[in-house]
Coordinates of C-alpha atoms in Angstrom, one line a residue:
M1 CA 0.0 0.0 0.0
L2 CA 1.4 3.3 -1.1
L3 CA 0.5 6.3 1.2
D4 CA 0.6 9.8 -0.1
P5 CA 3.1 11.9 1.8
N6 CA 0.7 14.9 1.8
H7 CA -2.0 12.7 3.3
L8 CA 0.5 11.6 6.1
T9 CA 1.7 15.1 6.9
A10 CA -1.9 16.3 7.2
L11 CA -2.7 13.4 9.7
S12 CA 0.4 14.2 11.7
A13 CA -0.3 17.9 11.8
I14 CA -3.9 17.4 13.0
L15 CA -2.9 15.0 15.8
R16 CA 0.0 17.3 16.8
H17 CA -2.2 20.5 17.0
G18 CA -5.6 19.0 17.7
S19 CA -7.6 20.6 15.0
F20 CA -7.9 20.8 11.2
D21 CA -7.6 24.5 11.2
A22 CA -4.3 24.6 13.1
A23 CA -3.0 21.9 10.7
A24 CA -4.0 23.9 7.7
S25 CA -2.1 26.8 9.1
E26 CA 1.0 24.8 9.6
L27 CA 0.9 23.3 6.1
A28 CA -0.2 26.6 4.5
V29 CA -3.3 25.1 2.8
T30 CA -7.0 25.5 3.4
P31 CA -8.9 23.5 6.1
S32 CA -11.0 22.0 3.3
A33 CA -7.7 20.7 1.6
V34 CA -6.7 19.1 5.0
S35 CA -10.1 17.5 5.2
Q36 CA -9.9 16.2 1.7
R37 CA -6.6 14.6 2.3
I38 CA -7.7 12.8 5.6
K39 CA -10.9 11.6 3.7
A40 CA -8.7 10.2 0.9
L41 CA -6.4 8.5 3.4
E42 CA -9.3 7.1 5.4
D43 CA -10.9 5.8 2.2
L44 CA -7.6 4.2 1.3
V45 CA -7.0 2.2 4.5
G46 CA -10.8 1.7 5.1
A47 CA -10.9 3.0 8.6
T48 CA -11.4 6.2 10.6
L49 CA -8.2 7.7 11.6
I50 CA -9.3 10.8 13.7
N51 CA -11.9 11.2 16.3
R52 CA -13.4 14.5 15.4
G53 CA -13.7 16.7 18.5
T54 CA -12.2 19.3 20.5
P55 CA -9.3 18.5 20.4
C56 CA -9.2 16.0 17.6
T57 CA -7.5 12.7 18.7
G58 CA -6.2 9.7 16.8
T59 CA -7.8 6.3 16.7
P60 CA -5.4 3.4 17.3
M61 CA -4.8 3.0 13.6
G62 CA -4.5 6.8 13.1
L63 CA -1.9 7.0 15.7
R64 CA 0.1 4.0 14.2
I65 CA 0.1 5.6 10.8
A66 CA 1.0 9.1 12.1
Q67 CA 4.0 7.4 13.8
H68 CA 4.9 5.5 10.6
A69 CA 5.0 9.0 8.8
E70 CA 7.3 10.4 11.5
D71 CA 9.6 7.4 11.2
I72 CA 9.9 7.9 7.5
G73 CA 10.9 11.6 8.1
L74 CA 13.6 10.4 10.4
L75 CA 14.9 7.9 7.9
E76 CA 14.8 10.5 5.0
T77 CA 16.6 13.1 7.1
H78 CA 19.3 10.6 8.0
L79 CA 19.8 9.7 4.3
A80 CA 20.0 13.3 3.3
R81 CA 22.8 13.9 5.8
E82 CA 24.6 10.8 4.7
L83 CA 24.5 11.9 1.1
T84 CA 25.2 15.6 2.0
L85 CA 22.0 16.6 0.3
D86 CA 20.3 20.0 0.9
Q87 CA 17.5 19.6 3.4
T88 CA 14.6 21.8 2.7
N89 CA 12.0 20.2 5.0
G90 CA 13.6 21.3 8.3
P91 CA 14.3 19.0 11.2
A92 CA 12.7 15.6 11.6
R93 CA 10.4 14.9 14.5
V94 CA 11.0 12.0 16.9
R95 CA 8.4 10.8 19.3
V96 CA 9.8 9.2 22.5
A97 CA 8.0 7.7 25.5
V98 CA 9.8 9.0 28.7
P99 CA 8.9 8.2 32.3
A100 CA 8.1 11.5 34.2
D101 CA 10.8 11.1 36.7
V102 CA 13.4 10.5 34.0
L103 CA 12.3 13.8 32.2
A104 CA 12.5 15.6 35.6
T105 CA 15.9 14.4 36.5
W106 CA 18.1 13.9 33.4
F107 CA 16.4 13.6 30.0
I108 CA 16.6 17.3 29.3
N109 CA 20.3 16.8 29.2
V110 CA 19.8 14.4 26.3
M111 CA 17.7 16.9 24.4
S112 CA 20.4 19.6 24.7
Q113 CA 23.0 17.2 23.2
V114 CA 21.1 16.4 19.9
D115 CA 20.8 18.6 17.0
G116 CA 18.5 18.5 14.1
L117 CA 15.5 16.8 15.9
L118 CA 12.2 18.1 17.2
F119 CA 11.2 16.1 20.2
D120 CA 7.6 15.0 20.8
L121 CA 7.7 13.4 24.3
V122 CA 5.1 11.1 25.6
V123 CA 5.2 11.3 29.4
D124 CA 3.9 8.3 31.2
D125 CA 4.4 6.4 34.5
Q126 CA 7.7 4.5 34.2
D127 CA 6.1 1.0 34.2
H128 CA 4.1 1.8 31.1
S129 CA 6.4 3.5 28.7
A130 CA 7.3 0.3 26.9
E131 CA 3.6 -0.1 26.0
W132 CA 3.9 2.9 23.7
L133 CA 6.8 1.4 21.8
R134 CA 5.0 -2.0 21.7
R135 CA 2.0 -0.4 20.1
G136 CA 4.2 1.4 17.5
E137 CA 3.1 4.8 18.6
V138 CA 6.7 6.1 19.4
S139 CA 10.1 5.5 17.8
A140 CA 12.0 5.0 21.1
A141 CA 11.4 4.7 24.8
I142 CA 13.0 4.5 28.1
T143 CA 11.6 1.6 29.9
V144 CA 11.8 -0.3 33.2
G145 CA 13.7 -3.6 33.4
G146 CA 15.6 -5.4 30.7
D147 CA 12.8 -7.0 28.6
T148 CA 13.2 -5.9 25.0
V149 CA 10.1 -4.9 23.0
P150 CA 10.1 -7.1 19.9
G151 CA 11.7 -5.4 16.9
S152 CA 13.7 -3.0 19.0
D153 CA 17.3 -2.7 20.0
A154 CA 17.9 -2.3 23.8
V155 CA 20.7 -0.6 25.9
A156 CA 20.8 -1.1 29.7
L157 CA 21.2 2.3 31.2
G158 CA 21.6 1.8 35.0
A159 CA 19.3 2.3 37.8
L160 CA 17.3 5.3 39.2
R161 CA 17.3 5.2 43.0
Y162 CA 14.1 6.0 44.9
I163 CA 13.9 7.1 48.5
P164 CA 10.7 6.9 50.6
T165 CA 10.4 10.3 51.9
A166 CA 8.3 12.5 54.1
S167 CA 8.5 15.7 56.1
P168 CA 9.7 15.7 59.7
D169 CA 6.2 16.7 60.9
F170 CA 4.6 14.0 58.9
M171 CA 7.0 11.4 60.3
R172 CA 6.1 12.6 63.9
K173 CA 2.4 12.4 63.1
W174 CA 2.1 9.2 61.3
F175 CA 5.2 7.1 62.2
A176 CA 5.9 7.9 65.8
D177 CA 5.4 4.2 66.6
G178 CA 7.7 3.2 63.7
V179 CA 7.3 2.3 60.0
N180 CA 5.3 -0.9 60.1
V181 CA 2.2 -2.5 58.7
D182 CA -0.2 -0.7 60.9
T183 CA 1.3 2.8 60.4
L184 CA 1.8 2.3 56.6
S185 CA -1.8 1.2 56.1
R186 CA -3.0 4.4 57.7
A187 CA -0.5 7.1 56.6
T188 CA -1.5 9.0 53.4
C189 CA 0.9 8.3 50.5
L190 CA 1.4 10.1 47.2
T191 CA 0.7 8.4 43.9
F192 CA 1.8 9.7 40.5
N193 CA -1.3 8.3 38.7
R194 CA -3.4 5.1 38.9
K195 CA -0.7 3.1 37.0
D196 CA 2.1 4.0 39.6
G197 CA 3.0 1.1 41.8
L198 CA 6.2 2.3 43.3
Q199 CA 4.8 3.1 46.7
K200 CA 3.0 -0.3 47.1
A201 CA 6.1 -2.1 45.7
W202 CA 8.2 -0.5 48.5
I203 CA 5.6 -1.3 51.1
T204 CA 5.6 -5.0 50.0
R205 CA 9.4 -5.2 50.1
Q206 CA 9.4 -3.6 53.5
T207 CA 6.6 -5.5 55.3
G208 CA 6.1 -8.6 53.1
Q209 CA 2.4 -7.6 52.8
R210 CA 0.3 -5.9 50.1
L211 CA -1.3 -2.8 51.6
S212 CA -3.6 -0.1 50.0
P213 CA -3.1 3.0 52.1
P214 CA -5.0 6.2 51.4
S215 CA -3.5 8.1 48.6
H216 CA -3.3 11.5 46.8
F217 CA -2.9 11.3 43.0
L218 CA -0.4 13.8 41.9
P219 CA 1.0 13.5 38.4
S220 CA 4.1 15.8 38.8
S221 CA 7.6 14.7 39.7
Q222 CA 8.5 18.0 41.2
G223 CA 5.1 18.3 42.7
F224 CA 5.7 14.9 44.5
V225 CA 8.8 16.4 46.2
E226 CA 7.0 19.7 47.1
A227 CA 3.9 17.7 48.5
A228 CA 6.2 15.5 50.6
I229 CA 7.9 18.7 51.9
A230 CA 4.6 20.3 52.7
G231 CA 3.4 17.2 54.7
I232 CA 0.7 16.1 52.4
G233 CA 1.9 12.6 52.2
W234 CA 4.9 10.3 51.8
G235 CA 6.1 9.2 48.5
M236 CA 8.9 7.5 46.5
N237 CA 11.2 10.3 45.2
P238 CA 14.2 10.0 43.0
E239 CA 17.2 10.5 45.2
N240 CA 18.8 13.2 42.9
L241 CA 15.5 15.1 42.8
A242 CA 15.0 15.0 46.6
L243 CA 18.7 15.3 47.6
S244 CA 18.7 19.0 48.6
A245 CA 15.6 18.6 50.8
L246 CA 17.1 15.4 52.4
E247 CA 20.3 17.2 53.1
D248 CA 18.7 20.4 54.7
G249 CA 16.1 18.3 56.7
R250 CA 13.0 19.3 54.9
L251 CA 12.6 15.6 54.1
C252 CA 13.5 12.5 55.9
P253 CA 13.7 8.9 54.7
L254 CA 10.9 6.7 56.1
V255 CA 13.5 4.0 56.8
P256 CA 17.2 4.9 56.5
G257 CA 18.8 2.9 53.8
A258 CA 15.7 1.2 52.5
H259 CA 15.7 2.6 49.0
L260 CA 14.3 1.1 45.8
D261 CA 16.4 0.9 42.7
V262 CA 14.6 0.8 39.3
G263 CA 16.6 -0.4 36.3
L264 CA 16.1 1.6 33.1
T265 CA 16.6 0.5 29.5
W266 CA 16.7 2.6 26.3
Q267 CA 14.9 0.9 23.5
V268 CA 14.7 2.2 19.9
G269 CA 12.9 0.6 16.9
R270 CA 15.5 -1.5 15.0
V271 CA 14.8 0.1 11.7
L272 CA 15.6 3.5 13.2
S273 CA 18.7 2.5 15.2
T274 CA 21.1 4.0 12.7
A275 CA 19.1 7.1 12.2
L276 CA 18.8 7.7 15.9
A277 CA 22.4 6.7 16.8
P278 CA 23.4 10.1 17.9
M279 CA 20.4 10.3 20.2
T280 CA 21.3 6.8 21.6
D281 CA 24.8 8.2 22.4
A282 CA 23.4 11.1 24.1
V283 CA 21.1 9.0 26.2
K284 CA 24.0 6.8 27.3
R285 CA 26.2 9.8 28.3
A286 CA 23.4 11.4 30.2
A287 CA 22.3 8.2 32.0
N288 CA 26.0 7.6 32.9
G289 CA 26.0 10.8 34.9
A290 CA 22.5 10.5 36.5
L291 CA 22.0 6.7 37.2
L292 CA 23.6 4.1 39.4
P293 CA 25.6 1.4 37.5
A294 CA 23.5 -1.7 37.2
D295 CA 26.1 -3.8 39.1
T296 CA 25.8 -1.6 42.1
A297 CA 22.0 -1.3 42.3
D298 CA 19.7 -3.5 44.3

């Protein structure tokens, strides 16, 4: 099946901006022309690709085709550089799934080292970034653990250390009798979102039991630290994000030395490995400065 590049760029632009009008503005055509391109593409594949609404969103097939279009752009840009051809279409766009804590702690360093790419970051809970790559909706992802997504190349990066932290006042209020099954089941914790299992994983490791404490849902890495400092709850914070608050006493570890190390892996679609090699190098350099070596982690 041959897909018209104009149809693909229209699809990508709509999903990027959320409307036909904004896509038309980017592409310097009329909204009617954009609509005609999408209709032609939907007729060709025999399926709806866009959920019309405010904003417009992609159907599963629409998201997969849009990612295919961006992958083509990456490969064409790489080829143009290899052949020293003039590039008139501007930088290619790369869509990457990144855990929120990775973005908050060291991924900006990666972005600063890579030229000629526009980043489209999908931020999700760390345990679920691999699903974006598995569904073909991103070109690369930083994932948890060492399992490789089929069709991808994987590089072990090291481990991100998490510390269970709370404010001194919170510790006095909820853990005066120690950190145990009883107090952990009652003390309010912080949870990034409903996919986040870090707090419960640490509780199970610490107590040997599965508990479901009351929880605030707070989808912000920096907000996690600030909420813990404010005494709203306790939570698992990346050590390098909470370090200053731990050093000056605004935060305390629930149990000294009882950290949780989470191994991270960089995975990139195999067909794009060469085109994204400079980005892979940047990821490895940044991870080397921010993560624990795998052989020293838990």
